[in-house]
PDB file of C-alpha atoms in Angstrom:
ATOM      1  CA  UNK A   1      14.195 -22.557  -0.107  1.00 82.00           C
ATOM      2  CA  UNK A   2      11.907 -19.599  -1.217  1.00 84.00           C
ATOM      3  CA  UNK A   3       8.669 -18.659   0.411  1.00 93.00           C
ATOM      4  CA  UNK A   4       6.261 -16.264   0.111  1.00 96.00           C
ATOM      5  CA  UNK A   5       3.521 -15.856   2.368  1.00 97.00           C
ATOM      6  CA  UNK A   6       0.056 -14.046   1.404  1.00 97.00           C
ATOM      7  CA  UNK A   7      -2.060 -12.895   4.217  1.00 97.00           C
ATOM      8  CA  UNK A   8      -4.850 -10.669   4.785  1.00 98.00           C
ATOM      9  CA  UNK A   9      -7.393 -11.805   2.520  1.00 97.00           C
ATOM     10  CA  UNK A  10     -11.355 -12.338   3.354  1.00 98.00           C
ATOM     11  CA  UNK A  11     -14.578 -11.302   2.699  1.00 98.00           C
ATOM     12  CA  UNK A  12     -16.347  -7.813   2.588  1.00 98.00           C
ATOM     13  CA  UNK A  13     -18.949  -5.795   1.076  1.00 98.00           C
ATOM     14  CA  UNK A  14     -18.898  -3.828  -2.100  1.00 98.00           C
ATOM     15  CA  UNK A  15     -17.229  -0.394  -0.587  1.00 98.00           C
ATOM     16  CA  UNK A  16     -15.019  -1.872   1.704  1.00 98.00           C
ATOM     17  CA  UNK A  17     -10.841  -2.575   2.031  1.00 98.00           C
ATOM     18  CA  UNK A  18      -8.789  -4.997   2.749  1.00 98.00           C
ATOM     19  CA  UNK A  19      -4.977  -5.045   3.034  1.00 98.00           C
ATOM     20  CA  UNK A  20      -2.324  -7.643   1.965  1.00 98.00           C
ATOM     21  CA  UNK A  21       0.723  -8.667   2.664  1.00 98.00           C
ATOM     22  CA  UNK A  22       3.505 -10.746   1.862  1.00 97.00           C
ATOM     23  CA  UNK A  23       6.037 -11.792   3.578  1.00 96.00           C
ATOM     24  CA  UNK A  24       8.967 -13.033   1.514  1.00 94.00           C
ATOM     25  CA  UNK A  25      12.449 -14.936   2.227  1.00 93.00           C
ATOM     26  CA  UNK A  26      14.091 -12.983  -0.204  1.00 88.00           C
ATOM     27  CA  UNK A  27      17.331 -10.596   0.011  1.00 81.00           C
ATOM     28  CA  UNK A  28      14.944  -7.414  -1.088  1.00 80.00           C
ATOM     29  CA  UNK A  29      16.573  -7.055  -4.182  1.00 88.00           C
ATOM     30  CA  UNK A  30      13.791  -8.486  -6.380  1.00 92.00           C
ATOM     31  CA  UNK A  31      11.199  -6.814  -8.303  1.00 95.00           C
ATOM     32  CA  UNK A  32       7.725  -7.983  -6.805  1.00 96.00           C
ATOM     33  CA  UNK A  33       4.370  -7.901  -7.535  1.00 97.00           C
ATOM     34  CA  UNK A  34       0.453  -9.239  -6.835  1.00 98.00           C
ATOM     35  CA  UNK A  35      -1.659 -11.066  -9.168  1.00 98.00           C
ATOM     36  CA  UNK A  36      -4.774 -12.737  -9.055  1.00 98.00           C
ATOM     37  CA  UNK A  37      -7.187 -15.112 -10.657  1.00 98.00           C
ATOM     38  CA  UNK A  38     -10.882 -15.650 -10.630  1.00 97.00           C
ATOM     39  CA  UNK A  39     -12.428 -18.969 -11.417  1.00 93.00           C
ATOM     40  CA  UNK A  40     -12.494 -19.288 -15.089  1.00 95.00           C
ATOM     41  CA  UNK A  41     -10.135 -16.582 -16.293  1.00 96.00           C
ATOM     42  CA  UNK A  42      -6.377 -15.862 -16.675  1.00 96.00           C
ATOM     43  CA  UNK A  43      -4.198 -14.600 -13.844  1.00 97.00           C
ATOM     44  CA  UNK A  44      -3.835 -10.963 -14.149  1.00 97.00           C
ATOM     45  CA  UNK A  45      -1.188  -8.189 -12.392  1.00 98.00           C
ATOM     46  CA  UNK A  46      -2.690  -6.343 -10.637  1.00 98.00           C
ATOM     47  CA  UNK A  47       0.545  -4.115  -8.853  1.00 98.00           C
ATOM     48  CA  UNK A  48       4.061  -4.197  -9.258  1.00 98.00           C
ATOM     49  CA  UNK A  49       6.751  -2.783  -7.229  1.00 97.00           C
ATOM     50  CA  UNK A  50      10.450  -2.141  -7.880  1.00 94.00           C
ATOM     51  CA  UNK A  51      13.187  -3.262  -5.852  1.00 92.00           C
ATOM     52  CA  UNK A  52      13.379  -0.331  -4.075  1.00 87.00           C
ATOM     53  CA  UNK A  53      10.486   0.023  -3.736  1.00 87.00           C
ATOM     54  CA  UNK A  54      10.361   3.581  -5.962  1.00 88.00           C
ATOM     55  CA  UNK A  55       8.711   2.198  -9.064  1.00 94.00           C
ATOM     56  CA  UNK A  56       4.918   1.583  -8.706  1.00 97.00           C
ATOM     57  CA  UNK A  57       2.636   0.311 -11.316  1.00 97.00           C
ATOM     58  CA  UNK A  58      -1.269  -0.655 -12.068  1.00 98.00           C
ATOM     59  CA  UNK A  59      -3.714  -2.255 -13.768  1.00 98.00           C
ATOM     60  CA  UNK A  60      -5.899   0.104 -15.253  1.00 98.00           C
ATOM     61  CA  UNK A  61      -9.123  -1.520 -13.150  1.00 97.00           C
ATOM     62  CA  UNK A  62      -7.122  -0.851  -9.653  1.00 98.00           C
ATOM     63  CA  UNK A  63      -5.745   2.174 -10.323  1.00 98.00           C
ATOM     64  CA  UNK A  64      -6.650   4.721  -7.365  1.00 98.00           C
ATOM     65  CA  UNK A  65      -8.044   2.014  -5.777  1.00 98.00           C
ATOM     66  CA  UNK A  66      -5.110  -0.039  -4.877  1.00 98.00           C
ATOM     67  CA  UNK A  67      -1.521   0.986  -3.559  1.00 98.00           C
ATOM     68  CA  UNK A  68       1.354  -1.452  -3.319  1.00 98.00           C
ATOM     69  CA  UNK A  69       4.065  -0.270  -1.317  1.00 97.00           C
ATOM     70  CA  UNK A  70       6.902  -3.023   0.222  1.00 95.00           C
ATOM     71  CA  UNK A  71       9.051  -2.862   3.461  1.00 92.00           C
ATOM     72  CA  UNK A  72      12.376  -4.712   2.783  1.00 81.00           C
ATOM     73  CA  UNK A  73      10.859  -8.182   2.327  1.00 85.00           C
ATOM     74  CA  UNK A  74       7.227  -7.758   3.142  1.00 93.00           C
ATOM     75  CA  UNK A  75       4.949  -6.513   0.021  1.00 96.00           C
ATOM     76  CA  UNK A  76       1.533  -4.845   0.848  1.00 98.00           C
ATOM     77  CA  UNK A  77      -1.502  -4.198  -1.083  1.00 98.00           C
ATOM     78  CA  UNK A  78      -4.060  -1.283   0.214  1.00 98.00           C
ATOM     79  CA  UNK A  79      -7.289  -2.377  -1.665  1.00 98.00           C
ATOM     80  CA  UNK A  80      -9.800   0.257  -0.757  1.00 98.00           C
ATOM     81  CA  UNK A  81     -13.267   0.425  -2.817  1.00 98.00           C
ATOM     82  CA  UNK A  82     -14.256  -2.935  -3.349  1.00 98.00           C
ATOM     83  CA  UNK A  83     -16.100  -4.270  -6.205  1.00 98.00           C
ATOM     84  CA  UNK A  84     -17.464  -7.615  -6.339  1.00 97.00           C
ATOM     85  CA  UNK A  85     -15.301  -7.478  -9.983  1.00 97.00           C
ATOM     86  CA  UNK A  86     -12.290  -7.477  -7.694  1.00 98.00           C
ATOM     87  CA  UNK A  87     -13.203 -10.974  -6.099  1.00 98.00           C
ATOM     88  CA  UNK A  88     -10.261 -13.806  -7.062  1.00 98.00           C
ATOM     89  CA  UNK A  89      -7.494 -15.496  -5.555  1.00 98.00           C
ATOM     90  CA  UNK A  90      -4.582 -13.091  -4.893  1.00 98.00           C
ATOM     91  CA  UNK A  91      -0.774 -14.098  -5.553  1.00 98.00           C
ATOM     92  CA  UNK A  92       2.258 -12.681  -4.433  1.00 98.00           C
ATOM     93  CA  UNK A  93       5.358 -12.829  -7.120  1.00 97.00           C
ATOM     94  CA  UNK A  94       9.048 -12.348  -6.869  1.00 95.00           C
ATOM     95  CA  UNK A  95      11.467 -11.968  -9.713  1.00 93.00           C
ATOM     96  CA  UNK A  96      14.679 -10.244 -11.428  1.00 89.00           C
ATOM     97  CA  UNK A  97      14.055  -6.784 -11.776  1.00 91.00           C
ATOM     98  CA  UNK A  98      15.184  -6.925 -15.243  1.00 83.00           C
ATOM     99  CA  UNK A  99      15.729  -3.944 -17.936  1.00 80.00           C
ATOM    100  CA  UNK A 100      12.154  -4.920 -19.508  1.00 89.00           C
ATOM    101  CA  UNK A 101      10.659  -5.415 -16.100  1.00 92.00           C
ATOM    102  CA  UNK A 102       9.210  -1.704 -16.163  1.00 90.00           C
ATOM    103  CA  UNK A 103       6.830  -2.627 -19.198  1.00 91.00           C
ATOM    104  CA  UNK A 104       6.298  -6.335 -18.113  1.00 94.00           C
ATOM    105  CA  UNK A 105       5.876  -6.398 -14.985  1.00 96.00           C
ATOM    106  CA  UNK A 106       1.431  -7.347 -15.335  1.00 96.00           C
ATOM    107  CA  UNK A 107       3.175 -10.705 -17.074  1.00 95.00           C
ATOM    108  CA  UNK A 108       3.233 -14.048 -15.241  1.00 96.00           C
ATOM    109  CA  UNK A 109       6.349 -15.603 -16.576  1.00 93.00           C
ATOM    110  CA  UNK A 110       8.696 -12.873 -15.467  1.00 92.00           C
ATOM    111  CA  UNK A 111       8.134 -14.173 -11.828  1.00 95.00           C
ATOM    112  CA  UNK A 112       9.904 -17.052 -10.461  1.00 93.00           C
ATOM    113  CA  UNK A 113       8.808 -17.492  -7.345  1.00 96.00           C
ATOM    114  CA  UNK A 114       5.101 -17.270  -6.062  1.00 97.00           C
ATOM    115  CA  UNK A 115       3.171 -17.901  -2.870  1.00 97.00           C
ATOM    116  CA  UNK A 116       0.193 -20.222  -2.265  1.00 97.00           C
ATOM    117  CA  UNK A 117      -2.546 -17.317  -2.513  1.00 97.00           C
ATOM    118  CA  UNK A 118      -5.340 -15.744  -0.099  1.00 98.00           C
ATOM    119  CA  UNK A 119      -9.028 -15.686  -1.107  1.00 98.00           C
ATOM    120  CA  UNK A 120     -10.379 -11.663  -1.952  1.00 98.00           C
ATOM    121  CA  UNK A 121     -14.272 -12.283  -1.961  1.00 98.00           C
ATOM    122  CA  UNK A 122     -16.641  -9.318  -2.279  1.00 98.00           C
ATOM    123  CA  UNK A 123     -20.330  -8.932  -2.069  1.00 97.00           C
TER     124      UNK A 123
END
């Protein structure tokens, strides 16, 4: 059985960081990645990392605000400079690294396996 586990999440003012992680019962050879979702909108990627951790990609919004970086099976996410834009329930995803993945990996359905969330809330 699967599992990913999101921690890390909570709540801090406009400015601040927070880092997440994920730890995930997986053999390390998947492509990963964080999402999230804000009340009312679509889930979005935010960060995706290769297998090997060597590939690194961004939503335009996080982009030198964010890092995602992974160790084996645990998948981090370095948020630093807040903005209450960046509030929303965070997911962790795992999936094939397929030949596409590269210029999908911001979309939802090339992830099968996803953990419960933790709550990003900034003021």
């Amino acid at each position: 059985h699967v599992q990913l586990v999101e921690s890390g999440g909570g709540s801090v003012q406009a400015g601040g960081s927070l880092r997440l992680s994920c730890v995930a019962s997986l053999d390390g050879r998947h492509c990963m990645a964080w999402f999230r979702q804000a009340p009312g909108k679509e889930r979005e990627g935010v960060a995706g990392i290769s297998a090997g951790g060597g590939g690194t990609y961004y939503a335009e919004s996080v982009k030198g605000r964010f890092t995602i970086s992974r160790d084996k099976n645990t998948m981090y996410l370095q948020m630093n400079s807040l903005k209450p834009e960046d509030t929303a329930m965070y997911y962790c995803a795992a999936g094939g690294c397929w030949g596409a993945w590269t210029t999908t990996w911001y979309q939802p359905q090339g992830y099968n396996y996803w953990g419960e969330g933790t709550q990003v809330t900034v003021s």
